[in-house]
mmCIF file of C-alpha atoms in Angstrom:
data_model
loop_
_atom_site.group_PDB
_atom_site.id
_atom_site.type_symbol
_atom_site.label_atom_id
_atom_site.label_comp_id
_atom_site.label_asym_id
_atom_site.label_seq_id
_atom_site.Cartn_x
_atom_site.Cartn_y
_atom_site.Cartn_z
ATOM 1 C CA MET T 1 81.142 -139.271 58.057
ATOM 2 C CA HIS T 2 82.670 -141.031 55.449
ATOM 3 C CA THR T 3 81.044 -142.465 52.570
ATOM 4 C CA SER T 4 84.034 -144.580 50.549
ATOM 5 C CA SER T 5 82.619 -148.242 50.925
ATOM 6 C CA PRO T 6 84.275 -150.115 53.793
ATOM 7 C CA ALA T 7 87.256 -152.375 52.728
ATOM 8 C CA ASP T 8 86.904 -156.184 53.963
ATOM 9 C CA ALA T 9 87.410 -157.198 57.666
ATOM 10 C CA PRO T 10 90.694 -158.109 58.511
ATOM 11 C CA VAL T 11 91.995 -161.822 58.415
ATOM 12 C CA VAL T 12 91.355 -163.430 61.895
ATOM 13 C CA ARG T 13 94.937 -165.410 62.311
ATOM 14 C CA GLU T 14 97.533 -165.772 64.489
ATOM 15 C CA PRO T 15 99.410 -162.067 63.993
ATOM 16 C CA LEU T 16 102.931 -162.181 62.683
ATOM 17 C CA HIS T 17 104.386 -160.174 65.092
ATOM 18 C CA ALA T 18 108.409 -158.901 65.137
ATOM 19 C CA PRO T 19 110.690 -158.123 67.868
ATOM 20 C CA VAL T 20 109.900 -154.198 68.659
ATOM 21 C CA ALA T 21 111.828 -153.566 71.807
ATOM 22 C CA HIS T 22 115.074 -154.941 73.159
ATOM 23 C CA LEU T 23 115.425 -155.225 77.182
ATOM 24 C CA LEU T 24 119.278 -154.139 77.209
ATOM 25 C CA ARG T 25 121.266 -155.166 80.477
ATOM 26 C CA GLY T 26 124.734 -154.655 80.539
ATOM 27 C CA GLY T 27 125.084 -153.748 76.885
ATOM 28 C CA VAL T 28 123.592 -157.526 76.061
ATOM 29 C CA VAL T 29 120.415 -158.518 74.770
ATOM 30 C CA GLU T 30 118.397 -159.836 77.795
ATOM 31 C CA GLY T 31 114.716 -159.988 76.581
ATOM 32 C CA VAL T 32 112.883 -159.527 73.483
ATOM 33 C CA HIS T 33 109.501 -157.820 73.248
ATOM 34 C CA HIS T 34 107.769 -158.646 69.704
ATOM 35 C CA GLY T 35 104.742 -156.439 68.516
ATOM 36 C CA SER T 36 103.422 -154.542 65.441
ATOM 37 C CA VAL T 37 103.900 -151.028 64.483
ATOM 38 C CA VAL T 38 102.202 -148.791 61.798
ATOM 39 C CA VAL T 39 103.226 -145.117 60.684
ATOM 40 C CA LEU T 40 100.775 -143.311 58.480
ATOM 41 C CA GLY T 41 101.575 -140.258 56.646
ATOM 42 C CA ALA T 42 99.486 -137.292 56.236
ATOM 43 C CA ASP T 43 97.855 -138.502 53.251
ATOM 44 C CA GLY T 44 96.899 -141.421 54.605
ATOM 45 C CA GLU T 45 99.924 -143.703 53.038
ATOM 46 C CA VAL T 46 101.977 -146.302 54.948
ATOM 47 C CA LEU T 47 105.197 -144.521 55.813
ATOM 48 C CA PHE T 48 106.475 -147.282 58.174
ATOM 49 C CA GLN T 49 105.401 -150.982 59.054
ATOM 50 C CA LEU T 50 106.415 -153.525 61.407
ATOM 51 C CA GLY T 51 105.176 -156.977 62.177
ATOM 52 C CA ASP T 52 101.426 -157.646 61.229
ATOM 53 C CA ILE T 53 99.313 -154.314 60.661
ATOM 54 C CA GLU T 54 96.531 -156.053 59.118
ATOM 55 C CA ALA T 55 95.815 -159.106 61.095
ATOM 56 C CA ALA T 56 92.497 -158.760 63.359
ATOM 57 C CA PHE T 57 93.235 -157.714 67.013
ATOM 58 C CA TYR T 58 91.328 -155.980 69.733
ATOM 59 C CA PRO T 59 92.211 -152.463 70.329
ATOM 60 C CA ARG T 60 90.407 -152.638 73.757
ATOM 61 C CA SER T 61 90.802 -149.155 75.340
ATOM 62 C CA ALA T 62 92.588 -147.550 72.402
ATOM 63 C CA LEU T 63 88.719 -147.762 70.653
ATOM 64 C CA LYS T 64 87.334 -145.377 73.286
ATOM 65 C CA PRO T 65 87.795 -142.172 71.086
ATOM 66 C CA VAL T 66 85.898 -144.101 68.493
ATOM 67 C CA GLN T 67 83.135 -144.904 71.056
ATOM 68 C CA ALA T 68 82.775 -141.247 72.273
ATOM 69 C CA VAL T 69 82.757 -139.973 68.547
ATOM 70 C CA ALA T 70 79.465 -142.631 67.835
ATOM 71 C CA MET T 71 77.780 -141.040 70.940
ATOM 72 C CA VAL T 72 78.617 -137.575 70.130
ATOM 73 C CA ARG T 73 76.960 -138.060 66.593
ATOM 74 C CA ALA T 74 73.975 -139.988 68.493
ATOM 75 C CA GLY T 75 73.034 -136.868 70.251
ATOM 76 C CA LEU T 76 75.741 -136.590 73.314
ATOM 77 C CA PRO T 77 75.866 -133.229 74.233
ATOM 78 C CA LEU T 78 78.827 -133.242 76.435
ATOM 79 C CA ASP T 79 81.959 -131.258 76.018
ATOM 80 C CA GLY T 80 85.223 -130.604 77.761
ATOM 81 C CA GLU T 81 86.163 -132.587 81.029
ATOM 82 C CA LEU T 82 82.992 -134.411 80.520
ATOM 83 C CA LEU T 83 83.378 -135.527 77.240
ATOM 84 C CA SER T 84 87.301 -136.333 77.761
ATOM 85 C CA LEU T 85 85.952 -138.528 80.722
ATOM 86 C CA ALA T 86 83.597 -140.163 78.201
ATOM 87 C CA ALA T 87 86.598 -141.522 76.099
ATOM 88 C CA ALA T 88 89.026 -142.328 79.345
ATOM 89 C CA SER T 89 90.609 -145.330 81.057
ATOM 90 C CA HIS T 90 90.596 -143.290 84.186
ATOM 91 C CA SER T 91 92.640 -143.437 87.248
ATOM 92 C CA GLY T 92 89.700 -143.323 89.698
ATOM 93 C CA GLU T 93 90.700 -139.933 90.962
ATOM 94 C CA GLU T 94 88.330 -138.204 93.028
ATOM 95 C CA ARG T 95 87.826 -135.691 89.734
ATOM 96 C CA HIS T 96 86.926 -138.414 87.895
ATOM 97 C CA LEU T 97 84.491 -140.503 89.923
ATOM 98 C CA ALA T 98 83.012 -136.337 90.229
ATOM 99 C CA GLY T 99 82.871 -136.573 86.511
ATOM 100 C CA ALA T 100 81.067 -139.978 85.905
ATOM 101 C CA ARG T 101 78.261 -138.790 88.818
ATOM 102 C CA ARG T 102 77.528 -135.567 87.011
ATOM 103 C CA ILE T 103 76.846 -137.735 83.854
ATOM 104 C CA LEU T 104 74.796 -139.767 84.973
ATOM 105 C CA GLU T 105 73.214 -136.711 86.873
ATOM 106 C CA LEU T 106 72.493 -134.858 83.484
ATOM 107 C CA ALA T 107 70.887 -138.057 82.602
ATOM 108 C CA GLY T 108 68.388 -138.594 85.552
ATOM 109 C CA LEU T 109 70.697 -141.606 86.733
ATOM 110 C CA THR T 110 72.615 -142.993 89.370
ATOM 111 C CA GLU T 111 75.560 -145.300 89.796
ATOM 112 C CA ASP T 112 72.983 -147.987 90.154
ATOM 113 C CA ASP T 113 72.684 -147.846 86.575
ATOM 114 C CA LEU T 114 75.536 -148.685 85.490
ATOM 115 C CA ARG T 115 76.292 -152.243 84.045
ATOM 116 C CA ASN T 116 80.075 -152.368 84.116
ATOM 117 C CA VAL T 117 81.974 -154.516 86.435
ATOM 118 C CA PRO T 118 82.777 -153.209 89.928
ATOM 119 C CA ASP T 119 86.526 -153.050 90.400
ATOM 120 C CA LEU T 120 89.004 -150.765 92.229
ATOM 121 C CA PRO T 121 90.480 -147.636 91.305
ATOM 122 C CA PHE T 122 93.326 -148.409 88.162
ATOM 123 C CA GLY T 123 95.876 -145.857 89.388
ATOM 124 C CA PRO T 124 97.943 -147.288 91.918
ATOM 125 C CA ALA T 125 98.518 -144.720 94.447
ATOM 126 C CA VAL T 126 94.532 -144.143 94.403
ATOM 127 C CA ARG T 127 94.034 -147.928 94.426
ATOM 128 C CA ASP T 128 96.124 -148.497 97.378
ATOM 129 C CA ALA T 129 94.501 -145.789 99.482
ATOM 130 C CA TRP T 130 91.370 -147.351 98.649
ATOM 131 C CA VAL T 131 92.555 -150.644 100.202
ATOM 132 C CA ARG T 132 93.831 -148.834 103.012
ATOM 133 C CA GLU T 133 90.730 -147.129 104.133
ATOM 134 C CA GLY T 134 88.887 -150.342 103.091
ATOM 135 C CA ARG T 135 86.565 -149.050 100.573
ATOM 136 C CA PRO T 136 84.908 -152.118 98.454
ATOM 137 C CA PRO T 137 85.072 -152.173 94.513
ATOM 138 C CA SER T 138 82.590 -150.117 92.942
ATOM 139 C CA ARG T 139 81.594 -149.679 89.380
ATOM 140 C CA LEU T 140 81.949 -145.973 89.537
ATOM 141 C CA ALA T 141 85.416 -146.683 90.086
ATOM 142 C CA GLN T 142 86.027 -148.813 87.425
ATOM 143 C CA ASN T 143 88.430 -147.461 85.232
ATOM 144 C CA CYS T 144 85.793 -147.167 82.414
ATOM 145 C CA SER T 145 83.089 -145.559 84.081
ATOM 146 C CA GLY T 146 83.188 -142.040 82.316
ATOM 147 C CA LYS T 147 82.084 -144.195 79.041
ATOM 148 C CA HIS T 148 79.287 -146.278 80.663
ATOM 149 C CA ALA T 149 77.976 -143.153 82.209
ATOM 150 C CA ALA T 150 78.460 -141.472 78.490
ATOM 151 C CA MET T 151 76.407 -144.610 76.966
ATOM 152 C CA LEU T 152 73.800 -144.411 79.534
ATOM 153 C CA HIS T 153 73.388 -140.777 78.735
ATOM 154 C CA THR T 154 73.252 -141.565 75.136
ATOM 155 C CA ALA T 155 70.548 -144.110 75.528
ATOM 156 C CA ARG T 156 68.342 -141.976 77.584
ATOM 157 C CA LEU T 157 68.609 -139.067 75.114
ATOM 158 C CA ASP T 158 67.672 -140.952 72.725
ATOM 159 C CA GLY T 159 65.268 -142.969 74.420
ATOM 160 C CA TRP T 160 66.696 -146.394 73.914
ATOM 161 C CA SER T 161 66.416 -149.011 76.531
ATOM 162 C CA LEU T 162 68.969 -148.326 79.748
ATOM 163 C CA ASP T 163 68.723 -152.280 81.027
ATOM 164 C CA ASP T 164 70.353 -153.811 78.143
ATOM 165 C CA TYR T 165 72.782 -151.093 76.892
ATOM 166 C CA LEU T 166 75.713 -153.274 76.537
ATOM 167 C CA ASP T 167 73.945 -156.013 74.131
ATOM 168 C CA PRO T 168 75.508 -155.535 70.777
ATOM 169 C CA ALA T 169 72.381 -155.488 69.054
ATOM 170 C CA HIS T 170 71.182 -152.468 71.140
ATOM 171 C CA PRO T 171 70.547 -149.219 68.931
ATOM 172 C CA LEU T 172 73.668 -147.638 70.910
ATOM 173 C CA GLN T 173 76.168 -150.234 69.916
ATOM 174 C CA GLN T 174 74.947 -150.770 66.861
ATOM 175 C CA ALA T 175 75.741 -146.925 66.423
ATOM 176 C CA VAL T 176 79.276 -147.367 67.745
ATOM 177 C CA ALA T 177 79.392 -150.416 65.374
ATOM 178 C CA GLU T 178 78.986 -148.133 62.443
ATOM 179 C CA THR T 179 81.244 -145.446 63.643
ATOM 180 C CA VAL T 180 84.205 -148.138 63.990
ATOM 181 C CA VAL T 181 83.496 -149.177 60.372
ATOM 182 C CA ASP T 182 83.146 -145.560 59.272
ATOM 183 C CA LEU T 183 86.506 -144.293 60.770
ATOM 184 C CA THR T 184 88.900 -147.388 60.323
ATOM 185 C CA GLY T 185 87.409 -147.796 56.965
ATOM 186 C CA GLN T 186 87.215 -151.483 57.299
ATOM 187 C CA ARG T 187 84.607 -153.838 58.539
ATOM 188 C CA ILE T 188 84.793 -155.360 62.148
ATOM 189 C CA ALA T 189 85.951 -158.966 61.981
ATOM 190 C CA ARG T 190 84.709 -160.327 65.314
ATOM 191 C CA VAL T 191 82.741 -158.820 68.095
ATOM 192 C CA THR T 192 83.289 -159.659 71.803
ATOM 193 C CA VAL T 193 83.105 -158.388 75.550
ATOM 194 C CA ASP T 194 85.605 -155.989 76.656
ATOM 195 C CA GLY T 195 86.537 -156.595 80.214
ATOM 196 C CA CYS T 196 84.250 -153.405 81.371
ATOM 197 C CA GLY T 197 81.536 -155.416 79.896
ATOM 198 C CA ALA T 198 80.797 -153.091 76.567
ATOM 199 C CA PRO T 199 81.083 -154.705 73.351
ATOM 200 C CA LEU T 200 84.792 -154.751 71.757
ATOM 201 C CA PHE T 201 85.294 -154.525 68.032
ATOM 202 C CA ALA T 202 88.322 -156.540 66.117
ATOM 203 C CA VAL T 203 89.804 -154.224 63.583
ATOM 204 C CA SER T 204 93.421 -154.133 62.393
ATOM 205 C CA LEU T 205 96.256 -151.715 63.838
ATOM 206 C CA HIS T 206 96.319 -150.355 60.083
ATOM 207 C CA GLY T 207 92.750 -149.765 60.732
ATOM 208 C CA LEU T 208 93.049 -148.108 64.077
ATOM 209 C CA ALA T 209 95.428 -145.665 62.955
ATOM 210 C CA ARG T 210 93.194 -144.462 60.071
ATOM 211 C CA ALA T 211 90.365 -143.909 62.696
ATOM 212 C CA ALA T 212 92.684 -142.049 64.616
ATOM 213 C CA ALA T 213 93.910 -139.698 61.881
ATOM 214 C CA ARG T 214 90.619 -138.967 60.974
ATOM 215 C CA ILE T 215 89.237 -137.933 64.207
ATOM 216 C CA THR T 216 92.023 -135.369 64.279
ATOM 217 C CA THR T 217 91.486 -134.138 60.694
ATOM 218 C CA ALA T 218 87.622 -133.714 61.039
ATOM 219 C CA PRO T 219 86.592 -129.769 60.164
ATOM 220 C CA LEU T 220 85.898 -127.747 63.576
ATOM 221 C CA GLY T 221 82.816 -128.779 65.524
ATOM 222 C CA THR T 222 82.390 -131.955 63.909
ATOM 223 C CA PRO T 223 81.669 -135.110 66.552
ATOM 224 C CA GLU T 224 85.528 -136.279 65.746
ATOM 225 C CA ALA T 225 87.009 -133.015 66.170
ATOM 226 C CA ARG T 226 85.104 -132.183 69.653
ATOM 227 C CA VAL T 227 86.146 -135.238 71.049
ATOM 228 C CA ALA T 228 89.915 -134.867 69.762
ATOM 229 C CA ASP T 229 89.752 -131.044 71.568
ATOM 230 C CA ALA T 230 88.326 -132.330 74.357
ATOM 231 C CA MET T 231 90.684 -135.014 75.029
ATOM 232 C CA ARG T 232 93.723 -132.927 74.688
ATOM 233 C CA GLU T 233 92.704 -130.019 76.639
ATOM 234 C CA HIS T 234 91.858 -132.392 79.288
ATOM 235 C CA ALA T 235 94.396 -135.161 79.154
ATOM 236 C CA GLU T 236 94.059 -136.252 82.526
ATOM 237 C CA MET T 237 90.653 -136.614 82.696
ATOM 238 C CA ALA T 238 91.543 -139.200 80.022
ATOM 239 C CA SER T 239 93.871 -140.701 82.059
ATOM 240 C CA GLY T 240 95.122 -139.597 85.033
ATOM 241 C CA ALA T 241 97.991 -137.846 87.096
ATOM 242 C CA GLY T 242 101.155 -139.302 86.472
ATOM 243 C CA ARG T 243 100.056 -141.464 83.238
ATOM 244 C CA ASP T 244 102.312 -142.008 80.480
ATOM 245 C CA VAL T 245 99.902 -141.293 77.616
ATOM 246 C CA ALA T 246 98.929 -137.780 79.446
ATOM 247 C CA ALA T 247 102.533 -136.561 79.729
ATOM 248 C CA LEU T 248 102.839 -137.596 75.938
ATOM 249 C CA MET T 249 99.742 -135.179 75.060
ATOM 250 C CA ARG T 250 101.179 -132.870 76.795
ATOM 251 C CA ALA T 251 104.748 -133.013 75.516
ATOM 252 C CA VAL T 252 103.485 -133.275 71.715
ATOM 253 C CA PRO T 253 101.403 -130.222 71.064
ATOM 254 C CA GLY T 254 98.273 -131.271 68.815
ATOM 255 C CA LEU T 255 98.772 -134.610 69.444
ATOM 256 C CA LEU T 256 95.900 -136.992 70.447
ATOM 257 C CA ALA T 257 96.961 -140.526 72.069
ATOM 258 C CA LYS T 258 94.968 -143.320 73.641
ATOM 259 C CA ASP T 259 96.183 -146.519 75.468
ATOM 260 C CA GLY T 260 94.939 -149.720 76.019
ATOM 261 C CA PHE T 261 95.421 -152.809 78.001
ATOM 262 C CA GLU T 262 97.149 -155.576 76.329
ATOM 263 C CA GLY T 263 100.029 -153.335 75.314
ATOM 264 C CA VAL T 264 98.015 -151.108 72.628
ATOM 265 C CA GLU T 265 98.643 -147.166 71.577
ATOM 266 C CA VAL T 266 97.279 -145.313 68.969
ATOM 267 C CA ALA T 267 98.456 -141.303 68.201
ATOM 268 C CA ALA T 268 97.277 -138.863 65.622
ATOM 269 C CA LEU T 269 98.257 -135.120 64.867
ATOM 270 C CA PRO T 270 96.328 -132.701 63.600
ATOM 271 C CA ASP T 271 97.630 -132.912 59.973
ATOM 272 C CA GLY T 272 96.869 -136.660 60.169
ATOM 273 C CA ARG T 273 100.165 -138.385 60.812
ATOM 274 C CA ALA T 274 99.433 -141.249 62.666
ATOM 275 C CA ILE T 275 100.707 -144.188 64.888
ATOM 276 C CA ALA T 276 99.449 -147.491 66.084
ATOM 277 C CA VAL T 277 101.271 -150.178 68.493
ATOM 278 C CA LYS T 278 100.420 -153.455 70.032
ATOM 279 C CA ILE T 279 103.104 -155.516 71.834
ATOM 280 C CA ALA T 280 102.545 -158.791 71.602
ATOM 281 C CA ASP T 281 102.608 -159.540 75.257
ATOM 282 C CA GLY T 282 100.892 -156.476 76.806
ATOM 283 C CA ALA T 283 103.863 -154.871 78.499
ATOM 284 C CA ALA T 284 103.609 -150.845 79.057
ATOM 285 C CA ARG T 285 107.249 -150.754 79.274
ATOM 286 C CA ALA T 286 107.277 -151.459 75.741
ATOM 287 C CA ARG T 287 104.663 -149.647 74.666
ATOM 288 C CA VAL T 288 105.795 -146.693 75.717
ATOM 289 C CA PRO T 289 109.513 -146.484 74.052
ATOM 290 C CA VAL T 290 107.690 -147.733 71.004
ATOM 291 C CA ALA T 291 105.049 -145.540 70.578
ATOM 292 C CA ALA T 292 107.624 -142.770 71.142
ATOM 293 C CA ALA T 293 110.084 -144.175 68.886
ATOM 294 C CA ALA T 294 106.852 -144.643 66.302
ATOM 295 C CA LEU T 295 106.222 -140.671 66.920
ATOM 296 C CA ALA T 296 109.427 -140.071 65.732
ATOM 297 C CA ARG T 297 109.262 -142.093 62.788
ATOM 298 C CA ALA T 298 106.280 -139.934 61.674
ATOM 299 C CA GLY T 299 108.374 -136.868 61.993
ATOM 300 C CA VAL T 300 108.001 -135.471 65.548
ATOM 301 C CA ASP T 301 110.739 -133.910 67.121
ATOM 302 C CA PRO T 302 112.701 -136.711 69.053
ATOM 303 C CA ALA T 303 113.388 -134.098 71.701
ATOM 304 C CA LEU T 304 109.869 -133.763 72.714
ATOM 305 C CA LEU T 305 109.955 -137.415 73.222
ATOM 306 C CA THR T 306 113.204 -138.204 75.627
ATOM 307 C CA GLU T 307 111.177 -138.825 78.453
ATOM 308 C CA PHE T 308 109.471 -141.724 76.935
ATOM 309 C CA ALA T 309 112.548 -143.359 75.476
ATOM 310 C CA GLY T 310 112.508 -146.392 77.786
ATOM 311 C CA GLU T 311 112.270 -147.135 81.519
ATOM 312 C CA PRO T 312 115.560 -147.901 82.892
ATOM 313 C CA LEU T 313 116.598 -151.581 83.909
ATOM 314 C CA LEU T 314 118.275 -151.610 87.420
ATOM 315 C CA GLY T 315 120.940 -154.163 89.014
ATOM 316 C CA GLY T 316 121.677 -153.358 92.673
ATOM 317 C CA GLY T 317 119.358 -150.253 92.607
ATOM 318 C CA ALA T 318 121.338 -148.649 89.729
ATOM 319 C CA PRO T 319 120.783 -148.007 86.446
ATOM 320 C CA VAL T 320 122.087 -151.203 84.363
ATOM 321 C CA GLY T 321 120.224 -150.990 81.053
ATOM 322 C CA ARG T 322 117.016 -149.981 79.471
ATOM 323 C CA VAL T 323 113.726 -151.196 77.511
ATOM 324 C CA ARG T 324 114.753 -149.882 74.060
ATOM 325 C CA PRO T 325 113.111 -149.608 70.672
ATOM 326 C CA VAL T 326 115.072 -152.205 67.777
ATOM 327 C CA ARG T 327 117.056 -149.758 65.484
ATOM 328 C CA ALA T 328 114.518 -150.264 62.714
ATOM 329 C CA LEU T 329 112.390 -147.596 64.725
ATOM 330 C CA ASP T 330 115.136 -145.351 64.609
ATOM 331 C CA PRO T 331 113.965 -141.915 63.363
ATOM 332 C CA LEU T 332 115.328 -141.200 59.762
ATOM 333 C CA PRO T 333 118.481 -139.017 59.088
ATOM 334 C CA LEU T 334 117.610 -135.801 57.623
ATOM 335 C CA SER T 335 118.067 -135.628 54.176
ATOM 336 C CA ALA T 336 120.953 -133.085 53.158
ATOM 337 C CA GLY T 337 119.763 -129.388 52.942
ATOM 338 C CA ALA T 338 116.802 -130.341 55.306
#
């Protein structure tokens, strides 16, 4: 754990977002996505920032790697696919449901012990199949069920109560909060309830990037390294088939990446370079290319990121434009002799 005293909590204010992506149609800017971006160097210094990287915000599911680290620190014995699932916003594929059931079985529990909200699978194709088959929403299908199953497993191992494991005052959630403070390096600004029912902690975009960097640079065998290794080696368990965040981890060697609702993404490389993105309007069509552009600013070879450059805008069924990150996010030119 990091022993330096945490910084003060970020200020709760209306974020001072800036334009981060343009919708170009026929060479004309048709729309603008606002947001904030931060890029950290391997030494932890801010290499690039756009918008408001210090205001308090909710990372949503991009915080799940930190929550998973907290559970491993508290004794969660999972590794591999099941630990990746503990940090997942999964698509609800059968492998995800089977994995969540397995975590519960290891704790001697069942789906009835889960306290996340029932939902249909997050993956569009999987969700459509459920609807065709007349299957109802379930707690297991909800995209956070792996995290909730792992929370229950951790609580059972530590002898903590189960019915109230989502209460912010519960020992499990207090352990999560302590890990959030430790890895982000700052106190928590606010606590609310995430969509799944778990406590959600407000930090800054800068703090979120710092947490990801600390996870990827931790020594082998530490809780942080175990989580990073599990997510990188089993990227589809942390997301799903065809998901952009899994494809990004496959494309960039050693990258750890996690997305979150409302346009959040965080990613870090093994040497500590990290990025974090928040799209103000929550649009994934901006999140993906802006995150890719931020990684290029961090020094990732742009050739590895071409498939994440932005989805096309169609006119009459044919591409006539695309979503493009603003010019400020263009990769820096190589210096002479580089």
